[in-house]
Amino acid sequence: MDGLSRRRMLVTGGALGALGALGAASPARARSLWTWAPSGSVAGKGAGVDPDWVWDEEADPVLAAVIERGDVAKANEALRKWTRNDQPLPDGLPGDLRDFMEHARRLPSWTDRDKLAAAARFTKKKGIYTGALYGLGSGLMSTAIPREARAVYYSKGGADMKDRIAKTARLGYDVGDLDAYQPQGGMIVTAVKTRLVHAAVRHLLPQSPGWSATSGGQTIPISQADVMVTWHSLATFVMHKIKDWGIPVSTAESDGYLHVWQVTAHMLGVLDEYIPNSWDEANAQSRQVLDPILASTPEGDKLTELLLDIVAELDAGLTRPLINAFSRYTLGNRTGDLIGLDREPFWQPLISAAWPLLVAFREGLIPLPLVPEAAWTVEEAIRRFVLLFLSEGRGIHLEIPETNRPS
Ligand code: HEM
């Protein structure tokens, strides 16, 4: 999808980047100086501008114009008919939007089909872990990412979290799909639509009094840095936990999983100079952009409550205490405390003891008799959750918003 360009509103090279870093004093901007070098990116080079000052210079003006002209309903009606990667764009799209989408739907020149196939094999084998980690790890962590929590809370979707979760699950489902970027798959469609939604949000949110009052000086939301923060809360976090849990992953599969997310970042409009070219580079960038900014906010706290209720409502046999305990086990106590997860004296020790044994058994590292009976309650609940969570996304249409959260 988008070429190596997109959201760069390089307001001005290094000078403003440095100024941005200086402005990092308030909690919403508590981030260290951007020093991650473009030599570690898929582009291999770049200006090194702080991505906090880069948005989407290709998509943003187009979506602003579509909204201002009152063309959102017309665009959404046409977008509903676009579901497969290989499908021509539907009739009825406004001309400027269509031109942009024709450009944005192209995969980057560095797409590697073999790596994508390895990613599909990885998800097929390890889908229960990635599903659980997206749903009960990354999803909840997002409420401790202040800018994301506020953007979500004050945007239209913040008023209907169930719908929003279904739409986000759609991305989790499509990215893990065996056909993700194949002609018959749907990930190009999902990524391009998401890019449109983000560009619309950049136009709308600055008009929200609630967002403006809490944005910590950021005047346009969803910078390239913000997108990479969320990217790390998904891809980097999941691979880190998989390794942490001792799950064997071949180099080809680990590289493949990185690749599917690199392509996804590009398709979401991230410039190639900000997309890490290896897990080492990803970990280094994540330490710089994600770890220091995790914090609790009133908006995040409200979203956590809603999310936990909705997960429990999925009726996958997961009770609130089990969700609290599994999420805390996955996210660790620091993030668990930030998002206000209850401590669960019954479930926490059980999960800490049982999960490593379940993983070891699933991976063929220990025999069945070593897995305690109670562990299967956890395994069954997580498995059903993953199935239900991912199926939530099917048949859901991503739509361009035309308003913010109604106040
Ligand atoms: C919408 C994924 C980064 C804020 C969406 C949607 C998806 C998505 C699938 C469509 C669902 C919907 O319309 O509700 C992603 C991915 C990201 C990313 C994969 C990074 C890898 C971010 C960041 C922010 C953000 C960094 C804010 C700082 C939003 C908002 C919406 C949205 C406000 C609008 C939906 C609504 O009305 O609530 N995103 N996103 N996203 N995203 Fe993102």
Tab-separated table of C-alpha atoms and ligand atoms in Angstrom:
chain	number	residue	atom	x	y	z
A	1	MET	CA	0.000	0.000	0.000
A	2	ASP	CA	1.615	3.139	0.595
A	3	GLY	CA	4.940	3.667	-0.761
A	4	LEU	CA	7.726	4.848	1.222
A	5	SER	CA	6.164	7.989	1.958
A	6	ARG	CA	2.984	8.764	3.596
A	7	ARG	CA	2.616	10.535	6.649
A	8	ARG	CA	5.506	12.653	6.755
A	9	MET	CA	4.713	16.038	7.515
A	10	LEU	CA	8.303	16.724	8.065
A	11	VAL	CA	7.406	20.008	9.449
A	12	THR	CA	11.061	20.693	9.249
A	13	GLY	CA	13.938	18.375	9.571
A	14	GLY	CA	16.023	18.023	12.618
A	15	ALA	CA	15.242	21.321	14.229
A	16	LEU	CA	11.600	20.649	14.875
A	17	GLY	CA	12.323	17.056	15.729
A	18	ALA	CA	14.606	18.242	18.460
A	19	LEU	CA	12.004	20.721	19.598
A	20	GLY	CA	9.494	17.926	19.805
A	21	ALA	CA	11.825	16.024	22.052
A	22	LEU	CA	12.254	19.051	24.267
A	23	GLY	CA	8.517	19.318	24.609
A	24	ALA	CA	8.514	15.848	26.095
A	25	ALA	CA	8.021	17.113	29.576
A	26	SER	CA	4.296	16.579	30.067
A	27	PRO	CA	3.114	13.037	30.861
A	28	ALA	CA	1.417	12.647	27.486
A	29	ARG	CA	4.749	13.264	25.792
A	30	ALA	CA	7.058	11.539	28.236
A	31	ARG	CA	9.249	10.039	25.597
A	32	SER	CA	12.960	10.109	25.172
A	33	LEU	CA	14.867	11.739	22.348
A	34	TRP	CA	14.452	9.905	19.033
A	35	THR	CA	17.813	8.327	18.314
A	36	TRP	CA	16.779	5.157	16.471
A	37	ALA	CA	18.846	5.168	13.268
A	38	PRO	CA	17.265	4.711	9.821
A	39	SER	CA	20.135	2.359	8.971
A	40	GLY	CA	18.200	-0.240	11.002
A	41	SER	CA	15.073	0.166	8.863
A	42	VAL	CA	13.806	-1.700	5.819
A	43	ALA	CA	14.769	1.374	3.770
A	44	GLY	CA	18.303	1.206	5.177
A	45	LYS	CA	18.526	4.971	5.125
A	46	GLY	CA	16.518	8.090	5.828
A	47	ALA	CA	16.647	11.603	7.158
A	48	GLY	CA	16.359	10.474	10.756
A	49	VAL	CA	13.539	12.934	11.453
A	50	ASP	CA	11.620	12.265	14.672
A	51	PRO	CA	8.489	10.378	13.501
A	52	ASP	CA	6.489	12.224	16.101
A	53	TRP	CA	6.428	15.047	13.551
A	54	VAL	CA	5.433	12.923	10.617
A	55	TRP	CA	1.866	11.946	9.771
A	56	ASP	CA	0.503	10.830	6.374
A	57	GLU	CA	1.071	13.446	3.729
A	58	GLU	CA	-0.611	11.340	1.043
A	59	ALA	CA	-3.767	10.165	2.794
A	60	ASP	CA	-4.462	13.054	5.168
A	61	PRO	CA	-5.355	15.784	2.622
A	62	VAL	CA	-7.537	13.368	0.658
A	63	LEU	CA	-9.589	12.277	3.666
A	64	ALA	CA	-9.891	15.851	4.905
A	65	ALA	CA	-11.337	16.821	1.518
A	66	VAL	CA	-13.724	13.828	1.447
A	67	ILE	CA	-15.072	14.775	4.885
A	68	GLU	CA	-15.325	18.488	4.138
A	69	ARG	CA	-17.236	17.831	0.897
A	70	GLY	CA	-19.709	15.595	2.733
A	71	ASP	CA	-18.687	12.547	0.696
A	72	VAL	CA	-18.177	10.090	3.588
A	73	ALA	CA	-21.480	8.220	3.218
A	74	LYS	CA	-20.950	7.816	-0.509
A	75	ALA	CA	-17.380	6.592	0.027
A	76	ASN	CA	-18.429	4.106	2.729
A	77	GLU	CA	-21.175	2.704	0.559
A	78	ALA	CA	-18.658	1.983	-2.182
A	79	LEU	CA	-16.017	0.689	0.257
A	80	ARG	CA	-18.403	-1.987	1.530
A	81	LYS	CA	-18.156	-3.677	-1.832
A	82	TRP	CA	-14.369	-3.893	-1.697
A	83	THR	CA	-13.392	-7.045	0.197
A	84	ARG	CA	-10.686	-8.953	-1.695
A	85	ASN	CA	-7.102	-7.970	-2.423
A	86	ASP	CA	-7.391	-8.727	-6.127
A	87	GLN	CA	-10.729	-6.975	-6.648
A	88	PRO	CA	-10.859	-3.788	-8.716
A	89	LEU	CA	-11.880	-0.755	-6.704
A	90	PRO	CA	-15.659	-0.419	-6.711
A	91	ASP	CA	-17.569	2.192	-8.677
A	92	GLY	CA	-18.878	5.155	-6.786
A	93	LEU	CA	-15.710	6.196	-4.975
A	94	PRO	CA	-14.923	9.910	-5.129
A	95	GLY	CA	-12.183	10.432	-7.746
A	96	ASP	CA	-9.470	11.707	-5.411
A	97	LEU	CA	-10.062	8.862	-2.975
A	98	ARG	CA	-9.965	6.290	-5.753
A	99	ASP	CA	-6.668	7.682	-7.094
A	100	PHE	CA	-5.126	7.532	-3.659
A	101	MET	CA	-6.375	3.986	-3.038
A	102	GLU	CA	-5.037	2.725	-6.364
A	103	HIS	CA	-1.638	3.885	-5.223
A	104	ALA	CA	-2.040	2.781	-1.602
A	105	ARG	CA	-3.100	-0.786	-2.403
A	106	ARG	CA	0.241	-1.659	-4.014
A	107	LEU	CA	2.496	-3.886	-1.949
A	108	PRO	CA	6.018	-2.586	-1.307
A	109	SER	CA	8.703	-3.630	-3.770
A	110	TRP	CA	10.491	-5.496	-0.980
A	111	THR	CA	7.572	-7.858	-0.278
A	112	ASP	CA	8.938	-11.397	-0.022
A	113	ARG	CA	6.368	-14.101	-0.840
A	114	ASP	CA	8.419	-16.847	0.807
A	115	LYS	CA	8.542	-14.932	4.045
A	116	LEU	CA	4.804	-14.326	3.912
A	117	ALA	CA	4.293	-18.060	3.452
A	118	ALA	CA	6.500	-18.705	6.496
A	119	ALA	CA	4.392	-16.219	8.468
A	120	ALA	CA	1.263	-18.137	7.512
A	121	ARG	CA	2.849	-21.396	8.702
A	122	PHE	CA	3.777	-19.700	11.954
A	123	THR	CA	0.219	-18.512	12.594
A	124	LYS	CA	-1.207	-21.886	11.664
A	125	LYS	CA	0.951	-23.602	14.259
A	126	LYS	CA	1.060	-20.931	16.933
A	127	GLY	CA	-2.323	-19.248	16.399
A	128	ILE	CA	-3.550	-20.062	19.877
A	129	TYR	CA	-0.684	-18.092	21.382
A	130	THR	CA	-0.852	-15.149	18.974
A	131	GLY	CA	-4.643	-14.970	19.350
A	132	ALA	CA	-4.454	-14.995	23.144
A	133	LEU	CA	-1.633	-12.462	23.098
A	134	TYR	CA	-3.424	-10.060	20.731
A	135	GLY	CA	-6.716	-10.316	22.591
A	136	LEU	CA	-5.647	-10.456	26.223
A	137	GLY	CA	-2.204	-8.815	25.909
A	138	SER	CA	-1.918	-6.195	23.168
A	139	GLY	CA	-5.598	-5.227	23.300
A	140	LEU	CA	-5.462	-4.427	26.988
A	141	MET	CA	-2.016	-2.851	26.741
A	142	SER	CA	-3.479	-0.321	24.308
A	143	THR	CA	-5.435	1.200	27.179
A	144	ALA	CA	-2.095	1.987	28.882
A	145	ILE	CA	-0.823	3.791	25.768
A	146	PRO	CA	-2.103	7.280	26.588
A	147	ARG	CA	-2.320	8.694	23.077
A	148	GLU	CA	-4.050	5.627	21.713
A	149	ALA	CA	-6.474	5.442	24.628
A	150	ARG	CA	-7.418	9.099	24.231
A	151	ALA	CA	-7.704	8.933	20.463
A	152	VAL	CA	-9.950	5.903	20.709
A	153	TYR	CA	-12.009	7.313	23.564
A	154	TYR	CA	-12.772	10.656	21.899
A	155	SER	CA	-13.293	9.285	18.391
A	156	LYS	CA	-16.595	7.960	17.089
A	157	GLY	CA	-15.742	4.321	17.819
A	158	GLY	CA	-15.015	5.119	21.476
A	159	ALA	CA	-18.748	5.276	22.065
A	160	ASP	CA	-19.280	1.731	20.831
A	161	MET	CA	-16.406	-0.386	22.046
A	162	LYS	CA	-17.984	-3.660	21.113
A	163	ASP	CA	-18.103	-2.634	17.486
A	164	ARG	CA	-14.581	-1.303	17.689
A	165	ILE	CA	-13.216	-4.508	19.150
A	166	ALA	CA	-14.884	-6.489	16.409
A	167	LYS	CA	-13.214	-4.223	13.858
A	168	THR	CA	-9.834	-4.561	15.488
A	169	ALA	CA	-10.274	-8.337	15.693
A	170	ARG	CA	-10.847	-8.177	11.967
A	171	LEU	CA	-7.273	-6.956	11.568
A	172	GLY	CA	-5.964	-9.677	13.884
A	173	TYR	CA	-7.861	-12.241	11.846
A	174	ASP	CA	-6.764	-10.916	8.447
A	175	VAL	CA	-3.101	-10.477	9.361
A	176	GLY	CA	-2.904	-14.069	10.588
A	177	ASP	CA	-4.883	-15.447	7.667
A	178	LEU	CA	-3.041	-17.906	5.448
A	179	ASP	CA	-4.003	-15.788	2.443
A	180	ALA	CA	-3.372	-12.402	4.086
A	181	TYR	CA	-1.545	-10.740	1.214
A	182	GLN	CA	-2.422	-13.297	-1.447
A	183	PRO	CA	-4.750	-12.161	-4.252
A	184	GLN	CA	-7.686	-13.993	-2.650
A	185	GLY	CA	-6.939	-12.632	0.849
A	186	GLY	CA	-8.185	-9.482	2.529
A	187	MET	CA	-5.297	-7.845	4.308
A	188	ILE	CA	-4.553	-5.225	1.649
A	189	VAL	CA	-8.185	-4.165	1.897
A	190	THR	CA	-8.134	-4.076	5.688
A	191	ALA	CA	-4.863	-2.145	5.850
A	192	VAL	CA	-5.862	0.422	3.228
A	193	LYS	CA	-9.242	0.975	4.905
A	194	THR	CA	-7.503	1.362	8.256
A	195	ARG	CA	-5.181	3.934	6.713
A	196	LEU	CA	-8.238	5.858	5.518
A	197	VAL	CA	-9.825	5.671	8.980
A	198	HIS	CA	-6.639	6.958	10.620
A	199	ALA	CA	-6.394	9.848	8.138
A	200	ALA	CA	-10.033	10.754	8.842
A	201	VAL	CA	-9.346	10.667	12.583
A	202	ARG	CA	-6.428	13.083	12.074
A	203	HIS	CA	-8.855	15.544	10.511
A	204	LEU	CA	-11.651	15.039	13.034
A	205	LEU	CA	-10.029	14.703	16.454
A	206	PRO	CA	-8.434	18.167	16.521
A	207	GLN	CA	-12.050	19.429	16.474
A	208	SER	CA	-12.887	17.452	19.641
A	209	PRO	CA	-12.747	19.607	22.788
A	210	GLY	CA	-12.189	16.472	24.911
A	211	TRP	CA	-9.238	15.324	22.836
A	212	SER	CA	-7.709	18.781	22.522
A	213	ALA	CA	-7.868	19.286	26.281
A	214	THR	CA	-5.973	16.049	26.967
A	215	SER	CA	-3.610	15.697	24.009
A	216	GLY	CA	-0.617	17.081	25.895
A	217	GLY	CA	0.196	19.561	23.168
A	218	GLN	CA	-0.075	17.165	20.241
A	219	THR	CA	-2.129	18.999	17.620
A	220	ILE	CA	-2.631	16.157	15.129
A	221	PRO	CA	-3.129	12.597	16.419
A	222	ILE	CA	-1.694	9.294	15.158
A	223	SER	CA	1.827	10.336	14.177
A	224	GLN	CA	4.170	7.794	12.606
A	225	ALA	CA	5.765	7.390	16.026
A	226	ASP	CA	2.349	6.627	17.527
A	227	VAL	CA	1.663	4.006	14.871
A	228	MET	CA	4.988	2.321	15.598
A	229	VAL	CA	4.195	2.325	19.328
A	230	THR	CA	1.033	0.363	18.599
A	231	TRP	CA	2.903	-1.826	16.117
A	232	HIS	CA	5.325	-2.806	18.890
A	233	SER	CA	2.443	-3.488	21.278
A	234	LEU	CA	1.311	-6.029	18.689
A	235	ALA	CA	4.221	-7.552	16.755
A	236	THR	CA	7.225	-6.969	19.018
A	237	PHE	CA	5.285	-7.767	22.168
A	238	VAL	CA	3.873	-11.004	20.748
A	239	MET	CA	7.248	-12.287	19.517
A	240	HIS	CA	8.836	-11.311	22.830
A	241	LYS	CA	6.241	-13.299	24.792
A	242	ILE	CA	6.488	-16.303	22.473
A	243	LYS	CA	10.233	-16.415	23.160
A	244	ASP	CA	9.681	-15.688	26.841
A	245	TRP	CA	7.279	-18.640	27.082
A	246	GLY	CA	9.937	-20.904	25.583
A	247	ILE	CA	7.900	-21.711	22.470
A	248	PRO	CA	10.197	-23.075	19.779
A	249	VAL	CA	10.049	-20.955	16.615
A	250	SER	CA	12.248	-21.525	13.577
A	251	THR	CA	14.240	-18.591	12.230
A	252	ALA	CA	12.237	-18.738	8.999
A	253	GLU	CA	8.948	-18.448	10.910
A	254	SER	CA	10.168	-15.696	13.184
A	255	ASP	CA	11.476	-13.758	10.158
A	256	GLY	CA	8.206	-14.424	8.370
A	257	TYR	CA	6.143	-13.077	11.250
A	258	LEU	CA	8.304	-9.952	11.314
A	259	HIS	CA	7.848	-9.599	7.573
A	260	VAL	CA	4.065	-9.768	7.585
A	261	TRP	CA	4.078	-6.968	10.140
A	262	GLN	CA	6.668	-4.948	8.188
A	263	VAL	CA	4.443	-5.132	5.120
A	264	THR	CA	1.459	-4.198	7.285
A	265	ALA	CA	3.238	-1.131	8.685
A	266	HIS	CA	4.026	-0.026	5.151
A	267	MET	CA	0.447	-0.603	4.047
A	268	LEU	CA	-0.773	1.442	7.013
A	269	GLY	CA	1.288	4.332	5.726
A	270	VAL	CA	4.415	4.088	7.842
A	271	LEU	CA	7.516	5.259	5.984
A	272	ASP	CA	10.013	2.507	5.297
A	273	GLU	CA	12.686	4.441	7.150
A	274	TYR	CA	10.805	3.833	10.415
A	275	ILE	CA	10.084	0.124	9.925
A	276	PRO	CA	12.669	-2.052	11.715
A	277	ASN	CA	14.595	-4.482	9.497
A	278	SER	CA	15.177	-7.121	12.216
A	279	TRP	CA	13.837	-8.210	15.587
A	280	ASP	CA	16.913	-6.696	17.232
A	281	GLU	CA	16.118	-3.345	15.652
A	282	ALA	CA	12.447	-3.750	16.545
A	283	ASN	CA	13.315	-4.463	20.173
A	284	ALA	CA	15.624	-1.449	20.283
A	285	GLN	CA	12.942	0.824	18.824
A	286	SER	CA	10.303	-0.605	21.131
A	287	ARG	CA	12.459	0.113	24.176
A	288	GLN	CA	12.724	3.679	22.989
A	289	VAL	CA	9.137	4.416	21.978
A	290	LEU	CA	6.848	1.992	23.818
A	291	ASP	CA	8.319	1.134	27.212
A	292	PRO	CA	8.697	4.718	28.502
A	293	ILE	CA	5.245	5.953	27.529
A	294	LEU	CA	3.019	3.336	29.193
A	295	ALA	CA	0.872	5.187	31.724
A	296	SER	CA	-2.595	5.190	33.129
A	297	THR	CA	-5.162	7.804	32.062
A	298	PRO	CA	-8.836	8.275	32.984
A	299	GLU	CA	-9.773	7.479	29.377
A	300	GLY	CA	-7.635	4.315	29.405
A	301	ASP	CA	-9.179	3.190	32.701
A	302	LYS	CA	-12.681	3.530	31.272
A	303	LEU	CA	-11.695	1.604	28.156
A	304	THR	CA	-10.111	-1.180	30.251
A	305	GLU	CA	-13.348	-1.683	32.155
A	306	LEU	CA	-15.335	-1.815	28.929
A	307	LEU	CA	-12.894	-4.204	27.305
A	308	LEU	CA	-12.869	-6.606	30.228
A	309	ASP	CA	-16.657	-6.654	30.366
A	310	ILE	CA	-16.858	-7.329	26.669
A	311	VAL	CA	-14.289	-10.136	26.827
A	312	ALA	CA	-16.251	-11.738	29.659
A	313	GLU	CA	-19.413	-11.343	27.580
A	314	LEU	CA	-17.867	-13.356	24.775
A	315	ASP	CA	-18.904	-16.293	26.901
A	316	ALA	CA	-15.871	-18.360	26.117
A	317	GLY	CA	-15.858	-19.741	29.625
A	318	LEU	CA	-13.564	-16.970	30.703
A	319	THR	CA	-14.618	-15.372	33.949
A	320	ARG	CA	-13.478	-11.893	34.862
A	321	PRO	CA	-11.030	-13.278	37.470
A	322	LEU	CA	-9.485	-15.671	34.957
A	323	ILE	CA	-9.157	-12.848	32.403
A	324	ASN	CA	-7.585	-10.570	35.004
A	325	ALA	CA	-5.107	-13.255	35.996
A	326	PHE	CA	-4.182	-14.365	32.484
A	327	SER	CA	-3.780	-10.763	31.303
A	328	ARG	CA	-1.656	-9.882	34.314
A	329	TYR	CA	0.447	-12.976	33.717
A	330	THR	CA	0.890	-11.926	30.088
A	331	LEU	CA	1.431	-8.200	30.553
A	332	GLY	CA	3.379	-8.321	33.819
A	333	ASN	CA	2.613	-6.519	37.050
A	334	ARG	CA	3.751	-3.064	35.937
A	335	THR	CA	1.273	-2.852	33.059
A	336	GLY	CA	-1.293	-4.851	35.045
A	337	ASP	CA	-1.186	-2.202	37.770
A	338	LEU	CA	-1.268	0.653	35.247
A	339	ILE	CA	-4.506	-0.589	33.736
A	340	GLY	CA	-5.949	-1.514	37.121
A	341	LEU	CA	-6.239	-5.279	36.672
A	342	ASP	CA	-7.352	-6.901	39.920
A	343	ARG	CA	-4.902	-9.265	41.565
A	344	GLU	CA	-6.396	-12.743	41.672
A	345	PRO	CA	-5.095	-14.866	44.571
A	346	PHE	CA	-6.705	-18.045	43.263
A	347	TRP	CA	-6.088	-17.827	39.507
A	348	GLN	CA	-2.690	-16.135	39.378
A	349	PRO	CA	-0.636	-18.908	41.010
A	350	LEU	CA	-2.597	-21.488	39.041
A	351	ILE	CA	-1.897	-19.789	35.721
A	352	SER	CA	1.756	-19.127	36.540
A	353	ALA	CA	2.208	-22.820	37.303
A	354	ALA	CA	-0.043	-24.284	34.621
A	355	TRP	CA	0.662	-22.173	31.542
A	356	PRO	CA	4.366	-23.108	31.155
A	357	LEU	CA	3.383	-26.784	31.485
A	358	LEU	CA	0.629	-26.433	28.904
A	359	VAL	CA	3.018	-24.727	26.515
A	360	ALA	CA	5.654	-27.400	27.075
A	361	PHE	CA	3.095	-30.161	26.493
A	362	ARG	CA	1.696	-28.513	23.342
A	363	GLU	CA	5.195	-28.139	21.980
A	364	GLY	CA	5.996	-31.782	22.675
A	365	LEU	CA	8.552	-30.982	25.346
A	366	ILE	CA	6.906	-32.876	28.231
A	367	PRO	CA	4.494	-35.831	28.423
A	368	LEU	CA	0.801	-35.493	29.296
A	369	PRO	CA	0.944	-36.854	32.858
A	370	LEU	CA	2.983	-33.863	33.932
A	371	VAL	CA	0.142	-31.460	33.124
A	372	PRO	CA	-2.218	-31.036	36.098
A	373	GLU	CA	-5.927	-31.519	35.490
A	374	ALA	CA	-6.752	-27.911	36.440
A	375	ALA	CA	-4.525	-26.605	33.674
A	376	TRP	CA	-6.989	-27.844	31.074
A	377	THR	CA	-9.641	-25.454	32.393
A	378	VAL	CA	-7.328	-22.602	31.497
A	379	GLU	CA	-6.358	-24.123	28.150
A	380	GLU	CA	-9.976	-24.735	27.141
A	381	ALA	CA	-11.067	-21.244	28.138
A	382	ILE	CA	-8.200	-19.584	26.258
A	383	ARG	CA	-8.748	-21.721	23.167
A	384	ARG	CA	-12.440	-20.883	23.038
A	385	PHE	CA	-11.684	-17.234	23.645
A	386	VAL	CA	-9.250	-17.131	20.718
A	387	LEU	CA	-11.766	-18.757	18.385
A	388	LEU	CA	-14.571	-16.440	19.401
A	389	PHE	CA	-12.377	-13.362	19.457
A	390	LEU	CA	-11.141	-13.939	15.942
A	391	SER	CA	-14.562	-14.845	14.601
A	392	GLU	CA	-15.912	-11.530	15.935
A	393	GLY	CA	-14.104	-9.804	13.107
A	394	ARG	CA	-15.601	-11.768	10.245
A	395	GLY	CA	-18.070	-9.964	8.054
A	396	ILE	CA	-17.302	-6.635	9.687
A	397	HIS	CA	-16.832	-3.556	7.508
A	398	LEU	CA	-14.347	-0.853	8.404
A	399	GLU	CA	-15.894	2.531	7.762
A	400	ILE	CA	-14.577	6.068	7.509
A	401	PRO	CA	-15.918	8.079	10.474
A	402	GLU	CA	-17.482	11.455	9.776
A	403	THR	CA	-17.759	12.644	13.381
A	404	ASN	CA	-16.057	12.300	16.761
A	405	ARG	CA	-17.535	10.625	19.843
A	406	PRO	CA	-20.851	12.319	20.529
A	407	SER	CA	-20.422	14.305	23.740
B	1	HEM	C1	-9.131	2.670	13.810
B	1	HEM	C2	-5.673	-0.689	13.570
B	1	HEM	C3	-2.523	2.550	15.283
B	1	HEM	C4	-6.290	5.204	16.765
B	1	HEM	C5	-8.450	1.522	13.527
B	1	HEM	C6	-8.999	0.361	12.872
B	1	HEM	C7	-8.050	-0.590	12.847
B	1	HEM	C8	-6.867	-0.035	13.454
B	1	HEM	C9	-8.179	-2.015	12.279
B	1	HEM	C10	-10.405	0.253	12.315
B	1	HEM	C11	-11.325	-0.129	13.379
B	1	HEM	C12	-12.332	0.897	13.648
B	1	HEM	O1	-12.738	1.627	12.743
B	1	HEM	O2	-12.743	0.962	14.817
B	1	HEM	C13	-4.483	-0.066	13.938
B	1	HEM	C14	-3.164	-0.652	13.822
B	1	HEM	C15	-2.274	0.273	14.287
B	1	HEM	C16	-3.049	1.419	14.720
B	1	HEM	C17	-2.872	-2.045	13.280
B	1	HEM	C18	-0.781	0.215	14.371
B	1	HEM	C19	-0.016	-0.780	13.958
B	1	HEM	C20	-3.286	3.524	15.907
B	1	HEM	C21	-2.773	4.577	16.742
B	1	HEM	C22	-3.829	5.317	17.166
B	1	HEM	C23	-5.012	4.735	16.585
B	1	HEM	C24	-1.301	4.785	17.053
B	1	HEM	C25	-3.873	6.540	18.051
B	1	HEM	C26	-2.850	7.089	18.630
B	1	HEM	C27	-7.373	4.784	16.044
B	1	HEM	C28	-8.654	5.446	16.065
B	1	HEM	C29	-9.467	4.737	15.185
B	1	HEM	C30	-8.670	3.637	14.666
B	1	HEM	C31	-9.022	6.663	16.886
B	1	HEM	C32	-10.876	5.125	14.749
B	1	HEM	C33	-11.889	4.210	15.139
B	1	HEM	C34	-12.878	4.859	15.986
B	1	HEM	O3	-13.759	5.539	15.461
B	1	HEM	O4	-12.706	4.666	17.187
B	1	HEM	N1	-7.153	1.257	13.845
B	1	HEM	N2	-4.375	1.172	14.490
B	1	HEM	N3	-4.648	3.654	15.828
B	1	HEM	N4	-7.418	3.712	15.192
B	1	HEM	FE1	-5.891	2.484	14.784
